[in-house]
PDB file of C-alpha atoms and ligand atoms in Angstrom:
ATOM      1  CA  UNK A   1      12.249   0.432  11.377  1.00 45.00           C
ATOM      2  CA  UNK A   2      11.143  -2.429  12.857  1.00 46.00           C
ATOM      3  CA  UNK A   3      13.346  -5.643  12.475  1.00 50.00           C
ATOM      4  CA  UNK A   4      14.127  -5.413  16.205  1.00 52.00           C
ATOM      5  CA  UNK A   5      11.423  -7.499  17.627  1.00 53.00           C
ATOM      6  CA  UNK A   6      11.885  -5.318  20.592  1.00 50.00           C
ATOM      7  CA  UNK A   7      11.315  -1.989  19.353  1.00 56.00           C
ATOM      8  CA  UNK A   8       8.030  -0.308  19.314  1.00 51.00           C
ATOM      9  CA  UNK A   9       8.120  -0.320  15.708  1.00 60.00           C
ATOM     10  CA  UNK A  10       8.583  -4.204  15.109  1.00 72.00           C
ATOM     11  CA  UNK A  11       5.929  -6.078  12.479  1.00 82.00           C
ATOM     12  CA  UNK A  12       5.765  -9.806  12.425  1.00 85.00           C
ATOM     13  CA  UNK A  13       5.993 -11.324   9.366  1.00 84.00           C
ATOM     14  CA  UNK A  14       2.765 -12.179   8.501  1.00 87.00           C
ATOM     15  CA  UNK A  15       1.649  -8.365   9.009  1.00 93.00           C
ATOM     16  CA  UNK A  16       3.828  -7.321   6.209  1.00 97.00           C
ATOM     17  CA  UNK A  17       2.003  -8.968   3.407  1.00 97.00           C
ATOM     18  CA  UNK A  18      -1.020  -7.209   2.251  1.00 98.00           C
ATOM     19  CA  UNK A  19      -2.853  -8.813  -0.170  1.00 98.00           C
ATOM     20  CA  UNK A  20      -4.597  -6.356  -2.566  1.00 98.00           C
ATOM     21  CA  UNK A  21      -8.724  -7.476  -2.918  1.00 98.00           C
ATOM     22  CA  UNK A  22      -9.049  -6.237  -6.619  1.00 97.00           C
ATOM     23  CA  UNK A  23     -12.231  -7.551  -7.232  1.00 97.00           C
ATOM     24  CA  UNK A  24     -15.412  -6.475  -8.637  1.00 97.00           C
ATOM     25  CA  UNK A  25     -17.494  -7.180  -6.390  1.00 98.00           C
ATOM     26  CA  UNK A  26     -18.247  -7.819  -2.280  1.00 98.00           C
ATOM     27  CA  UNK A  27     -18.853 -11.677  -2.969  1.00 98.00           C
ATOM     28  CA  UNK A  28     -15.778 -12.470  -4.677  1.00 98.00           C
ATOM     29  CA  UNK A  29     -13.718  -9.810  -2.075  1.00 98.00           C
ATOM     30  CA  UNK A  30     -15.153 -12.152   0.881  1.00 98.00           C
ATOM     31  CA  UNK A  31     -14.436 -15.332  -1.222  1.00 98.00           C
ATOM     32  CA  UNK A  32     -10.659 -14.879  -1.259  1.00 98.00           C
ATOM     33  CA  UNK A  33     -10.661 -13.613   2.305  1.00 98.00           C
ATOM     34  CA  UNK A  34     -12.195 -16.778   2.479  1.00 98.00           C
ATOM     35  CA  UNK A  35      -9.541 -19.030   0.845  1.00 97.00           C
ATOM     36  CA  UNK A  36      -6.502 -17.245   2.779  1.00 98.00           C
ATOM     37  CA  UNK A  37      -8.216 -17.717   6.309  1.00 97.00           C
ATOM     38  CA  UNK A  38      -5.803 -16.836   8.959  1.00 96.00           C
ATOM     39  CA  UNK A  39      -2.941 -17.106   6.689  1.00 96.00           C
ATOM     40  CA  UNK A  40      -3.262 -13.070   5.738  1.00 97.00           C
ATOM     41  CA  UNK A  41      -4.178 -10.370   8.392  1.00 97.00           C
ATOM     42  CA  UNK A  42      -3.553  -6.942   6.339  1.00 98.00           C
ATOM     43  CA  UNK A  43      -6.374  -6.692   2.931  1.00 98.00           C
ATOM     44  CA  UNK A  44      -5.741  -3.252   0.742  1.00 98.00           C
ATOM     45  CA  UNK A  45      -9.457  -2.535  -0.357  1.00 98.00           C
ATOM     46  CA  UNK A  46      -9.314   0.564  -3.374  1.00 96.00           C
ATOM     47  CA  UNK A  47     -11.191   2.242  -6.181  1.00 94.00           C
ATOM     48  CA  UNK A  48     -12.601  -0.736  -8.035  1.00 94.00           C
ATOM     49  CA  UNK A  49     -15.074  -1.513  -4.450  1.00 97.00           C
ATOM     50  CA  UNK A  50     -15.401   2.071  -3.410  1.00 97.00           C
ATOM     51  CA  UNK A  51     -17.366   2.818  -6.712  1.00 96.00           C
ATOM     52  CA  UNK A  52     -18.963  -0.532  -5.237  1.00 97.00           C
ATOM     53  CA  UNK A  53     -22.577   0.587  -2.829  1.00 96.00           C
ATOM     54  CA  UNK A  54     -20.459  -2.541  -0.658  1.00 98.00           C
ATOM     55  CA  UNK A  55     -17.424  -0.774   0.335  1.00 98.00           C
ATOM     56  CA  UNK A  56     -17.703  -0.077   4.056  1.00 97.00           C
ATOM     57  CA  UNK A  57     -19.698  -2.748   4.527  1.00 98.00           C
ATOM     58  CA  UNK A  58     -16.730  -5.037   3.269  1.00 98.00           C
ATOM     59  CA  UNK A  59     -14.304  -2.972   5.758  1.00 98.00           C
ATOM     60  CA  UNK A  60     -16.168  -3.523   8.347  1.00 98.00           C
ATOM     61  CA  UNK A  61     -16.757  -7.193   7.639  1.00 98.00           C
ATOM     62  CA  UNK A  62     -13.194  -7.121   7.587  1.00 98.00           C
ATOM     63  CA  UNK A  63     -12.089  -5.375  10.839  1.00 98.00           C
ATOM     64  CA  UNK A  64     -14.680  -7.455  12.456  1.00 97.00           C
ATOM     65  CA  UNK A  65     -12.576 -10.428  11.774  1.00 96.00           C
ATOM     66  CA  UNK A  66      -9.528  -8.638  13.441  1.00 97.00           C
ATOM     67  CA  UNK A  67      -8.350  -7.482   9.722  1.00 98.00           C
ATOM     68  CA  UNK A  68      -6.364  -4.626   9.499  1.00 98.00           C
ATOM     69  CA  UNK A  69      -7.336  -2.901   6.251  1.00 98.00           C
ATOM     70  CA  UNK A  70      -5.699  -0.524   3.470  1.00 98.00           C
ATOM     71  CA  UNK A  71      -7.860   1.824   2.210  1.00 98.00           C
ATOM     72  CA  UNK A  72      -6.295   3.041  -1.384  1.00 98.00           C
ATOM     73  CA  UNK A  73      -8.701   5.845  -1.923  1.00 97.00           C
ATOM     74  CA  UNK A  74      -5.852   8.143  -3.200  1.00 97.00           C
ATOM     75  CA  UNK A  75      -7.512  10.970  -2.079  1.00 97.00           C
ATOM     76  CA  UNK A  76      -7.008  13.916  -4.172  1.00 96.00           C
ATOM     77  CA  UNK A  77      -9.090  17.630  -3.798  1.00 97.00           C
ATOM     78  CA  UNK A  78      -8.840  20.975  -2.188  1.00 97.00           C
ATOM     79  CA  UNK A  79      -7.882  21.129   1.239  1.00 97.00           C
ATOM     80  CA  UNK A  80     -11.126  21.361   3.476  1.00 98.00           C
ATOM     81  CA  UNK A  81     -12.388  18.429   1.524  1.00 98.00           C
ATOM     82  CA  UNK A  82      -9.509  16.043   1.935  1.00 98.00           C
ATOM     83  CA  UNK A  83      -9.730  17.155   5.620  1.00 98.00           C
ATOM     84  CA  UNK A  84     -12.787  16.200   5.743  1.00 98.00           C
ATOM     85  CA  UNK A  85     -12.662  13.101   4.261  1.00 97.00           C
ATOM     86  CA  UNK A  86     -10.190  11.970   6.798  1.00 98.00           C
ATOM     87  CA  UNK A  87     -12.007  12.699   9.426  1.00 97.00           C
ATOM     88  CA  UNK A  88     -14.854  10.735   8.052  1.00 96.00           C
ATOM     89  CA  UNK A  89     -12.400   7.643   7.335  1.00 96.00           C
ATOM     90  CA  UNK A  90     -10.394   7.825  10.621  1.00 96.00           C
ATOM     91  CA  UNK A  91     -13.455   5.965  12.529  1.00 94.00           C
ATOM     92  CA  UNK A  92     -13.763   3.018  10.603  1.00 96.00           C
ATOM     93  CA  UNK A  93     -11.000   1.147  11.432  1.00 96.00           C
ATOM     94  CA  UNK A  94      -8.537   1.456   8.719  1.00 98.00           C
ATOM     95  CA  UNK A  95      -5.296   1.516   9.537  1.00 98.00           C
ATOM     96  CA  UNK A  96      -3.597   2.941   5.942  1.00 98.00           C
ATOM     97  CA  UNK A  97      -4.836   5.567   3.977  1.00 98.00           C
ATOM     98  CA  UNK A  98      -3.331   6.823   0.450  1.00 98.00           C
ATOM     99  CA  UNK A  99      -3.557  10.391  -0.669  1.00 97.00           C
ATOM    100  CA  UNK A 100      -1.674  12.240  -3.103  1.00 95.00           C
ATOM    101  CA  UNK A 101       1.869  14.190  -2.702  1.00 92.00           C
ATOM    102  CA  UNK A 102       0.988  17.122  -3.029  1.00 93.00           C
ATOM    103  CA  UNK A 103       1.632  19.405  -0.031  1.00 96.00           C
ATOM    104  CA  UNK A 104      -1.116  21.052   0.788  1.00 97.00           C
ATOM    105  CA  UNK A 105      -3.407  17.809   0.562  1.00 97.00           C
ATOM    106  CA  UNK A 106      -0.861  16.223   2.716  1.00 97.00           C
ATOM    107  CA  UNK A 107      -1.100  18.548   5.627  1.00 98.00           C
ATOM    108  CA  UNK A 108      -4.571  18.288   5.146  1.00 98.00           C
ATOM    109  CA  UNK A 109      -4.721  14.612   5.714  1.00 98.00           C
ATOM    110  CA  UNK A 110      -2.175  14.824   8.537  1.00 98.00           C
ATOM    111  CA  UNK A 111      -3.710  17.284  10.637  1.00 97.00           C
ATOM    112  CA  UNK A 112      -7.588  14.664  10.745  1.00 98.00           C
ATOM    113  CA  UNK A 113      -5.438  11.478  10.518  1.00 97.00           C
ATOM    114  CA  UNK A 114      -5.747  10.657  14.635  1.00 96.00           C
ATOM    115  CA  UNK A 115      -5.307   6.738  14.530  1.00 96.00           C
ATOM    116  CA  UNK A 116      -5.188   6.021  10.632  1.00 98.00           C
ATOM    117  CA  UNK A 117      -2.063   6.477   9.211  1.00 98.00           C
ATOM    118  CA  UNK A 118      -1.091   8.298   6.088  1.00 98.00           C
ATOM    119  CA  UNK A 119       0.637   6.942   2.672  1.00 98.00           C
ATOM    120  CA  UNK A 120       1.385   9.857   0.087  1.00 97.00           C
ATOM    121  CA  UNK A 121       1.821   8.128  -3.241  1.00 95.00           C
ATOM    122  CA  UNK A 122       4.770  10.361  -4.584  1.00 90.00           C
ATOM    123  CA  UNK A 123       4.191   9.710  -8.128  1.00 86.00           C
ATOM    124  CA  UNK A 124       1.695   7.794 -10.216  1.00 84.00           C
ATOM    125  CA  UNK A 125       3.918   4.640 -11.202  1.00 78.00           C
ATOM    126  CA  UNK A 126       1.919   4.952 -14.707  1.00 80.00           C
ATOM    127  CA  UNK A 127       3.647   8.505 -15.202  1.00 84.00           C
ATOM    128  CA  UNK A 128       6.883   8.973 -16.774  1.00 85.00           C
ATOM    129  CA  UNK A 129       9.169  11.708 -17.697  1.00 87.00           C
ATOM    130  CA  UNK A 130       7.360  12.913 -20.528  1.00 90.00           C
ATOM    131  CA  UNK A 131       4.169  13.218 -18.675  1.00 89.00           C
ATOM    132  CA  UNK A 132       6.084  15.401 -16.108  1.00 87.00           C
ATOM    133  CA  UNK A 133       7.237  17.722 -19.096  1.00 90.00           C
ATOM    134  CA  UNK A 134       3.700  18.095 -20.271  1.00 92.00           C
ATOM    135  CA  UNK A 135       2.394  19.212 -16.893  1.00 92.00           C
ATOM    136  CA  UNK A 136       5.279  21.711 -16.818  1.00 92.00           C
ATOM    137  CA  UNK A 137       7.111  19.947 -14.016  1.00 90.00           C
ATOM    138  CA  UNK A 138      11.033  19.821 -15.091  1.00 88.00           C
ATOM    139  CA  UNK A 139      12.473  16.878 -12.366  1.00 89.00           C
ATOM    140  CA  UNK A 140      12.492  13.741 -13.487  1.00 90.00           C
ATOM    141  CA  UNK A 141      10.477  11.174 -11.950  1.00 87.00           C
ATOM    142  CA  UNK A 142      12.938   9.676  -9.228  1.00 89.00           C
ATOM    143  CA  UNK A 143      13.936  13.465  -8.820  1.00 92.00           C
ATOM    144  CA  UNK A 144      10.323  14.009  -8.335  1.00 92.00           C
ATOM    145  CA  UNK A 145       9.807  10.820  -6.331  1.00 92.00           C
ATOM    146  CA  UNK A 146      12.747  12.016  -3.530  1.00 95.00           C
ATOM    147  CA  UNK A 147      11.385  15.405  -3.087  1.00 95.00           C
ATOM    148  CA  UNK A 148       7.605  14.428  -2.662  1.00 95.00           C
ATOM    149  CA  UNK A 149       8.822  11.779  -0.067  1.00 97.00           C
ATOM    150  CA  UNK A 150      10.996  14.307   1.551  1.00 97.00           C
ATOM    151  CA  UNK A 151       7.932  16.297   1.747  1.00 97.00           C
ATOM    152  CA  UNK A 152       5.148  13.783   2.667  1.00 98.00           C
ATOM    153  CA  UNK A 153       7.323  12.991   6.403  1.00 97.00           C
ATOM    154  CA  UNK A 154       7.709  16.987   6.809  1.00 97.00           C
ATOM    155  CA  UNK A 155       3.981  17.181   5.929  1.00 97.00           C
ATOM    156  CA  UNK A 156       3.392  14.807   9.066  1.00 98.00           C
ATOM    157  CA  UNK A 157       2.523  11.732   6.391  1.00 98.00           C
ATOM    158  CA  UNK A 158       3.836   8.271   8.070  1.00 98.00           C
ATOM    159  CA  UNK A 159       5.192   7.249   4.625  1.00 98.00           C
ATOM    160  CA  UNK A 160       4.786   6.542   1.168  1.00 98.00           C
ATOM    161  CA  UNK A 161       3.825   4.036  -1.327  1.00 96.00           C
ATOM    162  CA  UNK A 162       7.083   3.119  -2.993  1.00 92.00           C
ATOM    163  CA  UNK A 163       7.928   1.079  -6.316  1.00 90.00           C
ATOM    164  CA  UNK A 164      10.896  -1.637  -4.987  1.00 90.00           C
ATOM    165  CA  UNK A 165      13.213   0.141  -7.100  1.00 89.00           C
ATOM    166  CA  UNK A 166      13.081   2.861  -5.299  1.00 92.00           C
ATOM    167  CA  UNK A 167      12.960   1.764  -1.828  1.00 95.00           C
ATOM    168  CA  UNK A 168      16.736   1.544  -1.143  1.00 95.00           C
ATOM    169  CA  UNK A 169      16.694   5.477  -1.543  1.00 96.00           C
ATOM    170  CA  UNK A 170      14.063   6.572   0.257  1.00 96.00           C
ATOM    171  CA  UNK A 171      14.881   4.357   3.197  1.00 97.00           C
ATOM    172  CA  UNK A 172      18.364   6.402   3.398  1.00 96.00           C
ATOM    173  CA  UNK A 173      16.914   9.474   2.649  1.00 96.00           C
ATOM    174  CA  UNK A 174      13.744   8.984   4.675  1.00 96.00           C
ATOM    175  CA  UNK A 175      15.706   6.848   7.838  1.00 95.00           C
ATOM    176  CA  UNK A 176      14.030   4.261   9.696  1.00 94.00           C
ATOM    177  CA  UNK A 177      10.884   5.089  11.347  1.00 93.00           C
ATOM    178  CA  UNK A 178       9.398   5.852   7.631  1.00 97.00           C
ATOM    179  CA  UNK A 179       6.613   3.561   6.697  1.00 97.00           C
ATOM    180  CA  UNK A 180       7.260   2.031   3.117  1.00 97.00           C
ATOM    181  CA  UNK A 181       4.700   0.294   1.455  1.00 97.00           C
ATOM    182  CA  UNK A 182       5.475  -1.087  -2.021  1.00 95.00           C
ATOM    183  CA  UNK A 183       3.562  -2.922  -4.612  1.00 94.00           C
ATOM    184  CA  UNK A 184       4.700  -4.227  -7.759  1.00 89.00           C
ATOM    185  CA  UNK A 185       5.764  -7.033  -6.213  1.00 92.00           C
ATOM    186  CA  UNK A 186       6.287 -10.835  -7.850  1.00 89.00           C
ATOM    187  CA  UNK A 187       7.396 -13.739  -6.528  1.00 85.00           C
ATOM    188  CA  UNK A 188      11.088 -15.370  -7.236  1.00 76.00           C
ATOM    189  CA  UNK A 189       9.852 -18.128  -9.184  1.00 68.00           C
ATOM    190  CA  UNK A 190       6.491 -16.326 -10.978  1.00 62.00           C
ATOM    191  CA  UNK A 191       6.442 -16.676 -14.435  1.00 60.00           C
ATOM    192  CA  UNK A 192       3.426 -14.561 -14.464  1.00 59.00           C
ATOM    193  CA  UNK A 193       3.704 -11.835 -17.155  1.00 58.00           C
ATOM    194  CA  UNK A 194       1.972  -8.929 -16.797  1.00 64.00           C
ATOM    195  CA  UNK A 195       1.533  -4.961 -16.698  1.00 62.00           C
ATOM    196  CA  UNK A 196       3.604  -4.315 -13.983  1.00 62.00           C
ATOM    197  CA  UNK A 197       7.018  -3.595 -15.326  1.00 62.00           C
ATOM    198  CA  UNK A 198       8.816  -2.320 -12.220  1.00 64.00           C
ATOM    199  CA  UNK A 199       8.886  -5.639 -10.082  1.00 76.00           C
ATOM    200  CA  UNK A 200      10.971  -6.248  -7.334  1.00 88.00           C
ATOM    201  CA  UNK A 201      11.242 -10.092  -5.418  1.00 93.00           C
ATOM    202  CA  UNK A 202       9.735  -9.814  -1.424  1.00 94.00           C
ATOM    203  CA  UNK A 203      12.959 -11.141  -0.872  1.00 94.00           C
ATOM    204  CA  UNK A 204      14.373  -7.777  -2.291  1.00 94.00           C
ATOM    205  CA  UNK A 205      11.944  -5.391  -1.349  1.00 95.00           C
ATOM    206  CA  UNK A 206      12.502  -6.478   2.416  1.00 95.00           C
ATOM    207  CA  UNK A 207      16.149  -6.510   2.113  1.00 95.00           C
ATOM    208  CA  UNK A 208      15.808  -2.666   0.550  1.00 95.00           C
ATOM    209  CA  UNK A 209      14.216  -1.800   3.571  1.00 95.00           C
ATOM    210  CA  UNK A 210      10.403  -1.747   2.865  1.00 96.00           C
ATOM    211  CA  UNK A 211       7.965  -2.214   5.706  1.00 96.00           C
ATOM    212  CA  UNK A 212       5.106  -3.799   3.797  1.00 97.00           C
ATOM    213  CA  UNK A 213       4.736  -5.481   0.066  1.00 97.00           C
ATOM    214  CA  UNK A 214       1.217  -5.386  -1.367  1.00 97.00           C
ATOM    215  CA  UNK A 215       0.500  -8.513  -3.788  1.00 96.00           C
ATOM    216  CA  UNK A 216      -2.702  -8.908  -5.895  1.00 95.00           C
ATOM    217  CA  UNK A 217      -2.671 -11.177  -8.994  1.00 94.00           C
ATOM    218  CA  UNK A 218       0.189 -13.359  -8.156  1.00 94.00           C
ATOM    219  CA  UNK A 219      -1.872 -14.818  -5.198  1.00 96.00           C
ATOM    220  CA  UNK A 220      -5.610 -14.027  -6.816  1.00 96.00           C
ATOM    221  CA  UNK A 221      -4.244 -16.250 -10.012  1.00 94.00           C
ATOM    222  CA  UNK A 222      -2.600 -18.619  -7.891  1.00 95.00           C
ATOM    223  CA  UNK A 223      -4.136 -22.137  -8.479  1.00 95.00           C
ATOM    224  CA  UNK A 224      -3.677 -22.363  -4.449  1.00 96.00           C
ATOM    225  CA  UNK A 225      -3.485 -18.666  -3.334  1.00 97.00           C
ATOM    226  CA  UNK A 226      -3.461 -19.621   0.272  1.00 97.00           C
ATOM    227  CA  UNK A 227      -0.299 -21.744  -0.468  1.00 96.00           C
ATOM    228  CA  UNK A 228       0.927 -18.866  -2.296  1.00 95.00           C
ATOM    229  CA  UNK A 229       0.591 -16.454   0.214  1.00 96.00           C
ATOM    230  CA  UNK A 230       2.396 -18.865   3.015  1.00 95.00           C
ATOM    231  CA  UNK A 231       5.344 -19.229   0.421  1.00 94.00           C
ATOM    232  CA  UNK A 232       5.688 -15.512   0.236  1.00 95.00           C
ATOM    233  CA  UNK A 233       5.295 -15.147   3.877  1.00 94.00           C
ATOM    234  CA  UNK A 234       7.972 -17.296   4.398  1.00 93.00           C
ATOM    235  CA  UNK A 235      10.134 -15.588   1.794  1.00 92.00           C
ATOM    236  CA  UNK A 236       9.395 -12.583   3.958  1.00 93.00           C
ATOM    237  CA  UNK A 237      10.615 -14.355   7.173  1.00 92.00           C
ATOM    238  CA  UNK A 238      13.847 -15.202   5.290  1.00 91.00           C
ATOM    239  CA  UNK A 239      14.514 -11.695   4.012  1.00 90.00           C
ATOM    240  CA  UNK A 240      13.926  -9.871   7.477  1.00 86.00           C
TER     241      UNK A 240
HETATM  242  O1  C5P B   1      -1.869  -7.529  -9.027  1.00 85.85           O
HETATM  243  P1  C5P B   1      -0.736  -6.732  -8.499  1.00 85.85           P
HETATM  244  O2  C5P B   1       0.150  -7.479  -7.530  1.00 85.85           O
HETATM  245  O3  C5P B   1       0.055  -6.068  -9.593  1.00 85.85           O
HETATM  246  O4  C5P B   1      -1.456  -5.581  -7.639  1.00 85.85           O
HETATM  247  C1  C5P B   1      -0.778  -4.488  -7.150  1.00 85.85           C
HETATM  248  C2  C5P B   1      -1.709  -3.585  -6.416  1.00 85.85           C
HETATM  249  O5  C5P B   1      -0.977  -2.445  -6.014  1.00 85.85           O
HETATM  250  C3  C5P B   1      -2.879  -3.078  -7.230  1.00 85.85           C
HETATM  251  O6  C5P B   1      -3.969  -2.894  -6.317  1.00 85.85           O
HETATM  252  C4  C5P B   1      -2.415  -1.744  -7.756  1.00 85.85           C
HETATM  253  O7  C5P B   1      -3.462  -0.825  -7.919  1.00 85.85           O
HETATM  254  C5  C5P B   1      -1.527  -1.285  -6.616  1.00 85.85           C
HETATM  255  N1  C5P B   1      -0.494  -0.331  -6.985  1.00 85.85           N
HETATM  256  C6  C5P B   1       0.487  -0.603  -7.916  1.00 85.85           C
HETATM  257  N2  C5P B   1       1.456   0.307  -8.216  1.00 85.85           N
HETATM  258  C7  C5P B   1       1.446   1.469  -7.605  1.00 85.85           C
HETATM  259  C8  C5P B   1       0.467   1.770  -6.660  1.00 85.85           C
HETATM  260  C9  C5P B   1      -0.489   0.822  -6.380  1.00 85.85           C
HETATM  261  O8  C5P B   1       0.525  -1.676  -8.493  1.00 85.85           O
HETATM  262  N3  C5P B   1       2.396   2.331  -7.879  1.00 85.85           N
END
């Protein structure tokens, strides 16, 4: 991985936070890339400002600034198209790219991906067993999770989008050069209550193994969230 701060693969700290820019709109995106000046470097940009007219305009505003940028597009379709889309995407600068696990679509993004890297997400952290059973799929989901993650690195993926519970596993099963991204993510002392059930401390989610957390709403909400994003960075300093 990249803890060595010699190896090819090291990240400094302030890389591995990515703050997610859930936002309506372009104004408020550039507002809170505003607020956290030079304190954040990595911005995941996803659905809610692609169905935006603003979305590559904000990317680009964004690698301008020396920005590296997420795009969580989660691309899903048949093969050609996904192919396509990545080839589209791989000039703009991103540096992360989500599709789907599933093989074929996988390939497909691996074989345009030249500079961007590729994040599979394994399985919809929304899904549970039951939804599995319905779509006729009889592993469970961490079964599921494994086997799609297994299959993302053969598939020539650079890693996945993990929840922190699962990031102990896939590090040993995936080994080191992996890239794990995980979101989900809330800070030791956050007594911010929420949807997202599966949580994991940075503190935790570093010492699991992941590469990069991805935080939204606990610095968004934060009465400070430049403050809040130092004190997480330097929770990720600790940890590593
Ligand atoms: O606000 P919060 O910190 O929960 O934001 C987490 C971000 O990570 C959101 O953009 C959400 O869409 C994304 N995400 C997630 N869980 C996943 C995959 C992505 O929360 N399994």
């Amino acid at each position: 991985m990249s803890l060595d701060k010699t190896s090819d693969f090291y990240i400094p700290p302030n890389q591995r936070l990515i703050v997610a820019l859930d936002v309506p709109n372009i104004y408020e995106a550039k507002s809170l890339v505003d607020k956290l000046g030079s304190t954040v470097e990595f911005y995941k940009i996803g659905l809610e400002l692609a169905t935006t007219r603003d979305y590559f305009d904000l990317l680009n505003w964004l690698t301008n600034q020396g920005k590296s940028v997420f795009a969580d597009l989660k691309l899903y379709d048949v093969p050609a198209t996904v192919s396509a889309a990545v080839r589209q995407l791989r000039d703009t600068g991103a540096t992360f790219l989500t599709v789907h696990g599933d093989k074929s679509i996988m390939e497909a993004a691996a074989s345009e991906k030249g500079d961007l890297q590729i994040l599979a997400v394994t399985v919809l952290t929304s899904m549970d067993n039951e939804d599995l059973k319905q779509m006729g799929i009889g592993l469970d989901v961490e079964d599921l999770v494994l086997e799609r993650a297994k299959l993302a690195i053969s598939s020539g993926c650079d890693g996945v989008i993990a929840s922190g519970l699962e990031v102990q596993t896939l590090r040993q099963t995936l080994g080191n050069e992996a890239t794990i991204v995980t979101p989900g993510i809330r800070p030791a002392d956050s007594s911010v209550i929420d949807d997202q059930k599966r949580i994991v401390t940075p503190k935790s989610a570093f010492e699991d193994g992941t590469n990069y957390i991805v935080v939204g709403r606990p610095i968004r909400n934060a009465i400070d969230p430049k403050s809040m994003a130092e004190t997480i960075q330097a929770e990720i300093a600790a940890a590593i």
